[in-house]
PDB file of C-alpha atoms in Angstrom:
ATOM      1  CA  MET A  28      -7.187  32.880  67.372  1.00 88.00           C
ATOM      2  CA  ALA A  29      -6.975  32.494  63.607  1.00 94.00           C
ATOM      3  CA  ARG A  30     -10.051  33.000  61.450  1.00 97.00           C
ATOM      4  CA  TRP A  31      -9.532  30.622  58.554  1.00 98.00           C
ATOM      5  CA  GLY A  32     -10.536  31.413  54.994  1.00 98.00           C
ATOM      6  CA  MET A  33      -9.668  30.623  51.403  1.00 98.00           C
ATOM      7  CA  VAL A  34      -8.981  32.550  48.214  1.00 98.00           C
ATOM      8  CA  PHE A  35      -9.540  31.160  44.721  1.00 98.00           C
ATOM      9  CA  ASP A  36      -7.301  32.673  42.039  1.00 98.00           C
ATOM     10  CA  LEU A  37      -9.333  32.306  38.849  1.00 96.00           C
ATOM     11  CA  ARG A  38      -6.316  33.213  36.719  1.00 95.00           C
ATOM     12  CA  ARG A  39      -4.498  30.158  37.991  1.00 97.00           C
ATOM     13  CA  CYS A  40      -7.242  27.519  38.011  1.00 97.00           C
ATOM     14  CA  ILE A  41      -6.855  25.156  35.020  1.00 96.00           C
ATOM     15  CA  GLY A  42      -9.806  22.904  35.790  1.00 96.00           C
ATOM     16  CA  CYS A  43      -7.679  19.798  36.380  1.00 97.00           C
ATOM     17  CA  ASN A  44      -9.852  18.673  39.327  1.00 97.00           C
ATOM     18  CA  ALA A  45      -6.829  17.571  41.337  1.00 98.00           C
ATOM     19  CA  CYS A  46      -8.536  19.335  44.246  1.00 98.00           C
ATOM     20  CA  ALA A  47     -11.655  17.202  43.927  1.00 97.00           C
ATOM     21  CA  VAL A  48      -9.622  13.985  43.769  1.00 97.00           C
ATOM     22  CA  ALA A  49      -7.532  14.984  46.785  1.00 98.00           C
ATOM     23  CA  CYS A  50     -10.691  15.853  48.710  1.00 97.00           C
ATOM     24  CA  LYS A  51     -12.283  12.519  47.819  1.00 94.00           C
ATOM     25  CA  GLN A  52      -9.227  10.657  49.040  1.00 94.00           C
ATOM     26  CA  GLU A  53      -8.604  12.688  52.178  1.00 96.00           C
ATOM     27  CA  ASN A  54     -12.204  12.397  53.354  1.00 95.00           C
ATOM     28  CA  SER A  55     -12.943   8.890  52.002  1.00 93.00           C
ATOM     29  CA  LEU A  56     -15.994  10.350  50.281  1.00 94.00           C
ATOM     30  CA  PRO A  57     -18.520   7.815  48.973  1.00 90.00           C
ATOM     31  CA  ASP A  58     -19.928   7.723  45.459  1.00 87.00           C
ATOM     32  CA  GLY A  59     -21.905  10.814  44.542  1.00 89.00           C
ATOM     33  CA  VAL A  60     -20.492  12.987  47.332  1.00 95.00           C
ATOM     34  CA  PHE A  61     -18.220  15.935  46.577  1.00 96.00           C
ATOM     35  CA  PHE A  62     -17.047  18.593  49.001  1.00 98.00           C
ATOM     36  CA  THR A  63     -15.547  20.665  46.193  1.00 98.00           C
ATOM     37  CA  LYS A  64     -16.358  21.007  42.506  1.00 96.00           C
ATOM     38  CA  THR A  65     -14.974  23.062  39.647  1.00 97.00           C
ATOM     39  CA  LEU A  66     -17.525  24.624  37.334  1.00 96.00           C
ATOM     40  CA  SER A  67     -16.551  25.368  33.735  1.00 95.00           C
ATOM     41  CA  GLU A  68     -17.898  27.693  31.076  1.00 92.00           C
ATOM     42  CA  GLU A  69     -16.964  28.405  27.483  1.00 92.00           C
ATOM     43  CA  VAL A  70     -16.577  32.103  26.771  1.00 88.00           C
ATOM     44  CA  GLY A  71     -16.550  33.773  23.354  1.00 90.00           C
ATOM     45  CA  GLU A  72     -17.301  32.647  19.840  1.00 90.00           C
ATOM     46  CA  TYR A  73     -15.315  30.503  17.449  1.00 91.00           C
ATOM     47  CA  PRO A  74     -12.450  30.881  16.733  1.00 91.00           C
ATOM     48  CA  ASP A  75     -11.858  33.123  19.756  1.00 92.00           C
ATOM     49  CA  VAL A  76     -13.083  30.762  22.451  1.00 92.00           C
ATOM     50  CA  THR A  77     -11.707  30.251  25.928  1.00 90.00           C
ATOM     51  CA  ARG A  78     -12.808  28.173  28.874  1.00 92.00           C
ATOM     52  CA  SER A  79     -13.066  29.593  32.369  1.00 92.00           C
ATOM     53  CA  TYR A  80     -13.075  27.599  35.598  1.00 96.00           C
ATOM     54  CA  VAL A  81     -14.714  28.453  38.902  1.00 97.00           C
ATOM     55  CA  PRO A  82     -13.902  26.301  41.963  1.00 97.00           C
ATOM     56  CA  THR A  83     -16.665  25.945  44.532  1.00 98.00           C
ATOM     57  CA  ILE A  84     -16.656  24.841  48.149  1.00 98.00           C
ATOM     58  CA  CYS A  85     -18.507  25.421  51.413  1.00 98.00           C
ATOM     59  CA  ASN A  86     -17.950  29.110  52.101  1.00 98.00           C
ATOM     60  CA  HIS A  87     -17.886  28.807  55.911  1.00 98.00           C
ATOM     61  CA  CYS A  88     -20.028  31.918  56.185  1.00 98.00           C
ATOM     62  CA  GLU A  89     -19.778  34.189  59.195  1.00 97.00           C
ATOM     63  CA  ASP A  90     -23.567  34.533  59.188  1.00 97.00           C
ATOM     64  CA  ALA A  91     -24.232  30.965  58.110  1.00 97.00           C
ATOM     65  CA  PRO A  92     -27.896  30.444  57.136  1.00 98.00           C
ATOM     66  CA  CYS A  93     -27.435  26.686  57.524  1.00 98.00           C
ATOM     67  CA  GLU A  94     -26.531  27.159  61.179  1.00 98.00           C
ATOM     68  CA  ARG A  95     -29.492  29.415  61.840  1.00 97.00           C
ATOM     69  CA  ALA A  96     -31.865  26.981  60.122  1.00 98.00           C
ATOM     70  CA  CYS A  97     -30.665  23.820  61.877  1.00 98.00           C
ATOM     71  CA  PRO A  98     -33.312  22.822  64.465  1.00 98.00           C
ATOM     72  CA  THR A  99     -31.021  20.619  66.581  1.00 98.00           C
ATOM     73  CA  GLY A 100     -27.824  22.639  66.742  1.00 97.00           C
ATOM     74  CA  ALA A 101     -25.992  20.027  64.670  1.00 98.00           C
ATOM     75  CA  THR A 102     -24.517  22.743  62.478  1.00 98.00           C
ATOM     76  CA  TYR A 103     -22.211  25.008  64.436  1.00 98.00           C
ATOM     77  CA  THR A 104     -19.250  27.315  63.905  1.00 98.00           C
ATOM     78  CA  ARG A 105     -15.943  26.698  65.623  1.00 98.00           C
ATOM     79  CA  PRO A 106     -14.133  29.642  67.232  1.00 97.00           C
ATOM     80  CA  ASP A 107     -11.769  29.711  64.228  1.00 97.00           C
ATOM     81  CA  GLY A 108     -14.688  30.148  61.828  1.00 97.00           C
ATOM     82  CA  ILE A 109     -14.914  26.639  60.394  1.00 98.00           C
ATOM     83  CA  VAL A 110     -18.551  25.575  60.020  1.00 98.00           C
ATOM     84  CA  MET A 111     -19.086  21.971  61.142  1.00 98.00           C
ATOM     85  CA  VAL A 112     -21.834  19.345  61.371  1.00 98.00           C
ATOM     86  CA  ASP A 113     -22.186  17.172  64.473  1.00 98.00           C
ATOM     87  CA  ARG A 114     -23.477  13.910  63.049  1.00 96.00           C
ATOM     88  CA  ASP A 115     -24.654  12.785  66.488  1.00 97.00           C
ATOM     89  CA  LYS A 116     -27.095  15.709  66.550  1.00 98.00           C
ATOM     90  CA  CYS A 117     -28.032  15.724  62.863  1.00 98.00           C
ATOM     91  CA  ILE A 118     -31.490  14.278  62.146  1.00 97.00           C
ATOM     92  CA  GLY A 119     -31.197  14.575  58.377  1.00 96.00           C
ATOM     93  CA  CYS A 120     -34.172  16.896  58.023  1.00 97.00           C
ATOM     94  CA  GLY A 121     -32.479  18.760  55.172  1.00 96.00           C
ATOM     95  CA  THR A 122     -33.329  22.220  56.450  1.00 97.00           C
ATOM     96  CA  CYS A 123     -29.703  23.269  56.189  1.00 98.00           C
ATOM     97  CA  ILE A 124     -29.514  22.004  52.603  1.00 98.00           C
ATOM     98  CA  VAL A 125     -32.419  24.234  51.650  1.00 98.00           C
ATOM     99  CA  ALA A 126     -31.001  27.175  53.612  1.00 98.00           C
ATOM    100  CA  CYS A 127     -27.560  27.068  51.969  1.00 98.00           C
ATOM    101  CA  PRO A 128     -27.591  29.440  48.971  1.00 97.00           C
ATOM    102  CA  TYR A 129     -24.441  27.804  47.583  1.00 97.00           C
ATOM    103  CA  ASP A 130     -25.691  24.200  47.297  1.00 97.00           C
ATOM    104  CA  GLN A 131     -22.754  22.868  49.297  1.00 97.00           C
ATOM    105  CA  ARG A 132     -24.390  20.220  51.500  1.00 98.00           C
ATOM    106  CA  THR A 133     -25.230  16.575  50.869  1.00 97.00           C
ATOM    107  CA  ARG A 134     -27.474  14.167  52.748  1.00 97.00           C
ATOM    108  CA  LEU A 135     -26.026  10.668  52.864  1.00 96.00           C
ATOM    109  CA  GLU A 136     -28.404   8.154  51.328  1.00 93.00           C
ATOM    110  CA  PRO A 137     -28.037   4.380  51.906  1.00 91.00           C
ATOM    111  CA  GLU A 138     -27.047   3.634  48.305  1.00 88.00           C
ATOM    112  CA  MET A 139     -24.158   6.071  48.540  1.00 88.00           C
ATOM    113  CA  LEU A 140     -22.485   3.884  51.143  1.00 85.00           C
ATOM    114  CA  ASP A 141     -23.789   0.464  50.121  1.00 84.00           C
ATOM    115  CA  LYS A 142     -22.942   0.164  46.432  1.00 83.00           C
ATOM    116  CA  GLY A 143     -19.296   1.186  46.682  1.00 81.00           C
ATOM    117  CA  LEU A 144     -17.292   3.301  44.290  1.00 81.00           C
ATOM    118  CA  PHE A 145     -17.483   0.608  41.605  1.00 83.00           C
ATOM    119  CA  GLY A 146     -21.230   0.081  41.964  1.00 81.00           C
ATOM    120  CA  ASP A 147     -21.057  -3.650  42.612  1.00 85.00           C
ATOM    121  CA  GLY A 148     -21.851  -3.580  46.333  1.00 82.00           C
ATOM    122  CA  ARG A 149     -18.335  -4.503  47.347  1.00 85.00           C
ATOM    123  CA  LEU A 150     -16.225  -2.045  49.297  1.00 85.00           C
ATOM    124  CA  THR A 151     -12.514  -1.732  48.713  1.00 86.00           C
ATOM    125  CA  PRO A 152     -10.167  -1.717  51.713  1.00 89.00           C
ATOM    126  CA  PHE A 153      -9.854   2.038  51.216  1.00 86.00           C
ATOM    127  CA  GLU A 154     -13.625   2.472  51.453  1.00 87.00           C
ATOM    128  CA  GLU A 155     -13.888   0.162  54.470  1.00 88.00           C
ATOM    129  CA  GLN A 156     -11.398   2.191  56.481  1.00 88.00           C
ATOM    130  CA  GLY A 157     -13.252   5.413  55.795  1.00 87.00           C
ATOM    131  CA  ILE A 158     -16.905   4.424  55.950  1.00 87.00           C
ATOM    132  CA  GLY A 159     -16.987   4.665  59.745  1.00 88.00           C
ATOM    133  CA  ARG A 160     -16.914   8.449  59.591  1.00 90.00           C
ATOM    134  CA  PHE A 161     -20.293   8.557  57.839  1.00 94.00           C
ATOM    135  CA  THR A 162     -23.833   7.976  59.096  1.00 94.00           C
ATOM    136  CA  VAL A 163     -26.694   7.320  56.691  1.00 95.00           C
ATOM    137  CA  GLY A 164     -29.324  10.030  56.830  1.00 96.00           C
ATOM    138  CA  THR A 165     -27.027  12.771  58.084  1.00 97.00           C
ATOM    139  CA  VAL A 166     -25.687  15.776  56.220  1.00 98.00           C
ATOM    140  CA  VAL A 167     -22.030  16.229  55.281  1.00 98.00           C
ATOM    141  CA  LYS A 168     -19.988  19.119  53.887  1.00 98.00           C
ATOM    142  CA  CYS A 169     -16.489  20.535  53.536  1.00 98.00           C
ATOM    143  CA  THR A 170     -14.753  21.220  56.838  1.00 98.00           C
ATOM    144  CA  PHE A 171     -11.605  22.856  55.430  1.00 98.00           C
ATOM    145  CA  CYS A 172     -10.010  19.499  56.371  1.00 98.00           C
ATOM    146  CA  HIS A 173     -10.227  20.590  60.007  1.00 98.00           C
ATOM    147  CA  GLU A 174      -8.125  17.683  61.259  1.00 97.00           C
ATOM    148  CA  ARG A 175      -5.270  18.706  58.961  1.00 98.00           C
ATOM    149  CA  VAL A 176      -5.669  22.373  59.899  1.00 98.00           C
ATOM    150  CA  ASP A 177      -5.605  21.496  63.609  1.00 98.00           C
ATOM    151  CA  ALA A 178      -2.338  19.644  62.960  1.00 98.00           C
ATOM    152  CA  GLY A 179      -0.822  22.689  61.274  1.00 97.00           C
ATOM    153  CA  GLN A 180      -1.292  21.421  57.728  1.00 98.00           C
ATOM    154  CA  LEU A 181      -3.106  22.854  54.720  1.00 98.00           C
ATOM    155  CA  PRO A 182      -6.445  21.468  53.512  1.00 98.00           C
ATOM    156  CA  ALA A 183      -5.895  18.617  51.063  1.00 98.00           C
ATOM    157  CA  CYS A 184      -7.256  20.556  48.090  1.00 98.00           C
ATOM    158  CA  VAL A 185      -4.873  23.448  48.767  1.00 98.00           C
ATOM    159  CA  ALA A 186      -1.843  21.214  49.259  1.00 98.00           C
ATOM    160  CA  THR A 187      -2.588  19.347  46.023  1.00 98.00           C
ATOM    161  CA  CYS A 188      -3.398  22.217  43.645  1.00 98.00           C
ATOM    162  CA  PRO A 189      -0.577  22.218  41.036  1.00 98.00           C
ATOM    163  CA  THR A 190      -1.023  25.885  40.125  1.00 98.00           C
ATOM    164  CA  GLU A 191      -1.535  27.279  43.638  1.00 97.00           C
ATOM    165  CA  ALA A 192      -4.979  28.530  42.672  1.00 98.00           C
ATOM    166  CA  ARG A 193      -6.226  27.851  46.204  1.00 98.00           C
ATOM    167  CA  ILE A 194      -4.735  29.955  48.973  1.00 98.00           C
ATOM    168  CA  PHE A 195      -5.611  29.202  52.600  1.00 98.00           C
ATOM    169  CA  GLY A 196      -4.807  31.156  55.731  1.00 98.00           C
ATOM    170  CA  ASP A 197      -5.828  33.461  58.555  1.00 98.00           C
ATOM    171  CA  LEU A 198      -8.116  36.225  57.306  1.00 97.00           C
ATOM    172  CA  ASP A 199      -7.502  38.228  60.491  1.00 96.00           C
ATOM    173  CA  ASP A 200      -3.733  38.322  59.925  1.00 97.00           C
ATOM    174  CA  PRO A 201      -2.874  41.372  57.787  1.00 96.00           C
ATOM    175  CA  THR A 202       0.378  39.689  56.712  1.00 97.00           C
ATOM    176  CA  SER A 203      -1.227  36.433  55.558  1.00 97.00           C
ATOM    177  CA  ARG A 204      -1.227  35.691  51.850  1.00 97.00           C
ATOM    178  CA  PRO A 205      -5.029  35.374  51.577  1.00 97.00           C
ATOM    179  CA  ARG A 206      -5.559  38.718  53.313  1.00 97.00           C
ATOM    180  CA  GLN A 207      -2.996  40.446  51.111  1.00 97.00           C
ATOM    181  CA  LEU A 208      -4.450  38.984  47.913  1.00 97.00           C
ATOM    182  CA  ILE A 209      -7.964  40.059  48.886  1.00 97.00           C
ATOM    183  CA  LEU A 210      -6.778  43.625  49.397  1.00 97.00           C
ATOM    184  CA  GLU A 211      -4.398  43.839  46.439  1.00 97.00           C
ATOM    185  CA  ARG A 212      -6.664  42.210  43.865  1.00 97.00           C
ATOM    186  CA  ARG A 213     -10.052  43.240  45.203  1.00 96.00           C
ATOM    187  CA  GLY A 214     -11.217  39.821  46.292  1.00 97.00           C
ATOM    188  CA  ARG A 215     -14.946  39.316  46.126  1.00 97.00           C
ATOM    189  CA  GLN A 216     -17.247  36.981  47.977  1.00 98.00           C
ATOM    190  CA  PRO A 217     -19.736  34.717  46.210  1.00 97.00           C
ATOM    191  CA  LEU A 218     -23.335  35.940  46.128  1.00 96.00           C
ATOM    192  CA  PRO A 219     -22.730  38.964  48.362  1.00 95.00           C
ATOM    193  CA  GLU A 220     -26.404  39.867  48.034  1.00 96.00           C
ATOM    194  CA  LYS A 221     -27.198  36.914  50.319  1.00 96.00           C
ATOM    195  CA  ASN A 222     -25.514  38.742  53.229  1.00 96.00           C
ATOM    196  CA  THR A 223     -23.827  35.595  54.547  1.00 98.00           C
ATOM    197  CA  ASN A 224     -20.307  37.098  54.642  1.00 97.00           C
ATOM    198  CA  PRO A 225     -18.447  34.044  53.267  1.00 98.00           C
ATOM    199  CA  ARG A 226     -14.893  33.303  54.315  1.00 98.00           C
ATOM    200  CA  VAL A 227     -14.136  32.326  50.717  1.00 98.00           C
ATOM    201  CA  PHE A 228     -13.044  34.955  48.193  1.00 98.00           C
ATOM    202  CA  TYR A 229     -12.446  35.005  44.428  1.00 98.00           C
ATOM    203  CA  ILE A 230      -9.791  37.023  42.601  1.00 97.00           C
ATOM    204  CA  ASP A 231      -9.195  37.330  38.863  1.00 91.00           C
TER     205      ASP A 231
END
Protein backbone atom coordinates (compact mmCIF):
# COMPACT_ATOMS: atom_id res chain seq x y z
CA MET A 1 0.00 0.00 0.00
CA ALA A 2 1.13 3.54 -0.75
CA ARG A 3 2.40 5.78 2.03
CA TRP A 4 1.36 9.25 0.95
CA GLY A 5 3.47 12.34 1.52
CA MET A 6 4.17 15.78 0.12
CA VAL A 7 7.20 17.83 -0.85
CA PHE A 8 7.29 21.62 -0.88
CA ASP A 9 9.77 23.14 -3.34
CA LEU A 10 10.65 26.49 -1.80
CA ARG A 11 12.37 27.61 -5.00
CA ARG A 12 9.09 27.36 -6.85
CA CYS A 13 6.61 28.78 -4.33
CA ILE A 14 5.62 32.35 -5.29
CA GLY A 15 3.21 32.98 -2.43
CA CYS A 16 0.15 33.32 -4.68
CA ASN A 17 -2.07 31.40 -2.22
CA ALA A 18 -3.83 29.54 -5.01
CA CYS A 19 -3.38 26.47 -2.80
CA ALA A 20 -5.26 28.07 0.08
CA VAL A 21 -8.13 29.14 -2.19
CA ALA A 22 -8.36 25.69 -3.77
CA CYS A 23 -8.37 24.09 -0.32
CA LYS A 24 -11.10 26.43 0.89
CA GLN A 25 -13.25 25.57 -2.10
CA GLU A 26 -12.61 21.84 -2.14
CA ASN A 27 -13.39 21.43 1.55
CA SER A 28 -16.10 24.13 1.84
CA LEU A 29 -14.12 25.60 4.73
CA PRO A 30 -15.97 28.16 6.86
CA ASP A 31 -14.69 31.61 7.77
CA GLY A 32 -11.52 31.55 9.82
CA VAL A 33 -10.60 27.96 8.96
CA PHE A 34 -7.56 27.16 6.83
CA PHE A 35 -6.05 23.74 6.20
CA THR A 36 -3.02 25.27 4.49
CA LYS A 37 -1.27 28.61 4.81
CA THR A 38 1.76 30.20 3.21
CA LEU A 39 4.07 32.10 5.53
CA SER A 40 6.18 34.93 4.13
CA GLU A 41 9.35 36.66 5.27
CA GLU A 42 11.43 39.51 3.91
CA VAL A 43 15.11 38.67 3.71
CA GLY A 44 17.99 41.12 3.34
CA GLU A 45 18.33 44.87 3.52
CA TYR A 46 17.33 47.57 1.08
CA PRO A 47 18.00 47.63 -1.82
CA ASP A 48 18.88 43.93 -1.83
CA VAL A 49 15.63 42.58 -0.43
CA THR A 50 13.81 39.40 -1.36
CA ARG A 51 10.73 37.69 -0.02
CA SER A 52 10.66 34.01 0.81
CA TYR A 53 7.55 31.84 1.11
CA VAL A 54 7.02 28.76 3.25
CA PRO A 55 3.85 26.68 2.70
CA THR A 56 2.47 24.91 5.75
CA ILE A 57 0.03 22.04 6.16
CA CYS A 58 -0.74 19.14 8.47
CA ASN A 59 2.38 17.00 8.28
CA HIS A 60 0.61 13.64 8.72
CA CYS A 61 3.33 12.52 11.10
CA GLU A 62 4.24 8.86 11.42
CA ASP A 63 4.51 9.32 15.19
CA ALA A 64 1.64 11.78 15.44
CA PRO A 65 1.49 13.43 18.89
CA CYS A 66 -2.11 14.46 18.21
CA GLU A 67 -3.10 10.82 17.85
CA ARG A 68 -1.33 9.80 21.03
CA ALA A 69 -2.92 12.67 22.96
CA CYS A 70 -6.50 12.11 21.79
CA PRO A 71 -8.47 10.55 24.68
CA THR A 72 -11.30 9.12 22.54
CA GLY A 73 -9.46 7.70 19.55
CA ALA A 74 -11.02 10.31 17.27
CA THR A 75 -7.64 11.03 15.71
CA TYR A 76 -6.30 8.02 13.87
CA THR A 77 -3.92 7.16 11.04
CA ARG A 78 -5.12 5.33 7.96
CA PRO A 79 -3.02 2.45 6.61
CA ASP A 80 -1.74 4.79 3.87
CA GLY A 81 -0.44 7.25 6.46
CA ILE A 82 -3.10 9.95 6.23
CA VAL A 83 -3.99 11.26 9.69
CA MET A 84 -7.75 11.71 10.11
CA VAL A 85 -10.29 12.94 12.66
CA ASP A 86 -13.51 11.01 13.27
CA ARG A 87 -15.97 13.77 14.12
CA ASP A 88 -18.37 11.25 15.66
CA LYS A 89 -15.75 10.44 18.30
CA CYS A 90 -14.30 13.93 18.72
CA ILE A 91 -15.39 15.68 21.94
CA GLY A 92 -13.63 18.95 21.16
CA CYS A 93 -11.40 18.83 24.22
CA GLY A 94 -8.54 20.44 22.30
CA THR A 95 -5.88 18.07 23.56
CA CYS A 96 -4.76 17.34 20.02
CA ILE A 97 -4.51 21.07 19.26
CA VAL A 98 -2.13 21.52 22.16
CA ALA A 99 -0.17 18.38 21.24
CA CYS A 100 0.42 19.38 17.61
CA PRO A 101 3.78 21.20 17.41
CA TYR A 102 2.87 22.61 13.99
CA ASP A 103 -0.35 24.45 14.92
CA GLN A 104 -2.32 22.70 12.19
CA ARG A 105 -5.64 21.97 13.91
CA THR A 106 -8.76 24.08 14.39
CA ARG A 107 -11.74 23.65 16.68
CA LEU A 108 -14.99 24.67 15.01
CA GLU A 109 -16.73 27.41 16.97
CA PRO A 110 -20.42 28.28 16.41
CA GLU A 111 -19.67 31.70 14.89
CA MET A 112 -17.49 30.10 12.24
CA LEU A 113 -20.49 28.32 10.78
CA ASP A 114 -23.26 30.77 11.68
CA LYS A 115 -22.07 34.11 10.32
CA GLY A 116 -21.18 32.93 6.83
CA LEU A 117 -18.26 33.98 4.68
CA PHE A 118 -19.69 37.49 4.31
CA GLY A 119 -20.37 37.94 8.02
CA ASP A 120 -24.05 38.77 7.66
CA GLY A 121 -25.46 35.48 8.96
CA ARG A 122 -26.65 34.37 5.55
CA LEU A 123 -25.13 31.32 3.91
CA THR A 124 -24.56 31.16 0.19
CA PRO A 125 -25.69 28.07 -1.72
CA PHE A 126 -22.04 27.02 -1.82
CA GLU A 127 -21.79 27.22 1.97
CA GLU A 128 -25.10 25.41 2.47
CA GLN A 129 -23.99 22.41 0.43
CA GLY A 130 -20.79 22.08 2.40
CA ILE A 131 -21.81 22.88 5.96
CA GLY A 132 -23.08 19.35 6.58
CA ARG A 133 -19.54 18.01 6.76
CA PHE A 134 -18.80 20.08 9.87
CA THR A 135 -19.88 19.71 13.50
CA VAL A 136 -19.58 22.59 15.95
CA GLY A 137 -17.18 21.82 18.76
CA THR A 138 -15.12 19.27 16.87
CA VAL A 139 -11.60 19.59 15.51
CA VAL A 140 -10.77 19.71 11.80
CA LYS A 141 -7.53 19.55 9.81
CA CYS A 142 -6.04 18.78 6.41
CA THR A 143 -6.69 15.25 5.19
CA PHE A 144 -4.58 15.41 2.01
CA CYS A 145 -8.02 15.61 0.31
CA HIS A 146 -8.45 11.91 1.10
CA GLU A 147 -11.58 11.58 -1.02
CA ARG A 148 -9.70 12.83 -4.08
CA VAL A 149 -6.70 10.62 -3.29
CA ASP A 150 -8.96 7.58 -2.91
CA ALA A 151 -10.37 8.38 -6.36
CA GLY A 152 -6.88 8.51 -7.86
CA GLN A 153 -6.66 12.29 -7.97
CA LEU A 154 -4.19 14.75 -6.49
CA PRO A 155 -5.03 16.90 -3.45
CA ALA A 156 -6.68 20.15 -4.54
CA CYS A 157 -3.75 22.31 -3.46
CA VAL A 158 -1.32 20.21 -5.50
CA ALA A 159 -3.53 20.16 -8.60
CA THR A 160 -3.98 23.94 -8.44
CA CYS A 161 -0.42 25.12 -7.75
CA PRO A 162 0.65 27.05 -10.89
CA THR A 163 4.37 26.53 -10.30
CA GLU A 164 4.26 22.88 -9.22
CA ALA A 165 5.74 23.80 -5.86
CA ARG A 166 3.71 21.05 -4.19
CA ILE A 167 4.58 17.49 -5.14
CA PHE A 168 2.45 14.61 -3.83
CA GLY A 169 3.03 10.89 -4.06
CA ASP A 170 4.02 7.58 -2.50
CA LEU A 171 7.02 8.00 -0.20
CA ASP A 172 7.62 4.24 -0.23
CA ASP A 173 7.98 4.14 -4.03
CA PRO A 174 11.64 4.77 -4.94
CA THR A 175 10.56 5.90 -8.42
CA SER A 176 8.00 8.45 -7.23
CA ARG A 177 8.77 12.11 -7.79
CA PRO A 178 8.53 13.07 -4.09
CA ARG A 179 10.92 10.28 -3.09
CA GLN A 180 13.41 11.22 -5.79
CA LEU A 181 13.30 14.92 -4.90
CA ILE A 182 13.86 14.16 -1.22
CA LEU A 183 16.95 12.13 -2.06
CA GLU A 184 18.34 14.37 -4.80
CA ARG A 185 17.83 17.69 -3.03
CA ARG A 186 18.20 16.60 0.58
CA GLY A 187 14.61 17.11 1.63
CA ARG A 188 14.16 18.03 5.25
CA GLN A 189 11.25 17.60 7.61
CA PRO A 190 9.83 20.46 9.66
CA LEU A 191 10.94 20.62 13.29
CA PRO A 192 12.85 17.33 13.22
CA GLU A 193 13.75 17.84 16.87
CA LYS A 194 10.13 17.02 17.75
CA ASN A 195 10.69 13.41 16.62
CA THR A 196 7.30 13.17 14.90
CA ASN A 197 8.70 11.96 11.54
CA PRO A 198 6.46 14.11 9.29
CA ARG A 199 5.41 12.90 5.87
CA VAL A 200 5.94 16.43 4.56
CA PHE A 201 9.37 17.54 3.33
CA TYR A 202 10.90 20.85 2.24
CA ILE A 203 13.51 21.33 -0.49
CA ASP A 204 15.27 24.51 -1.56
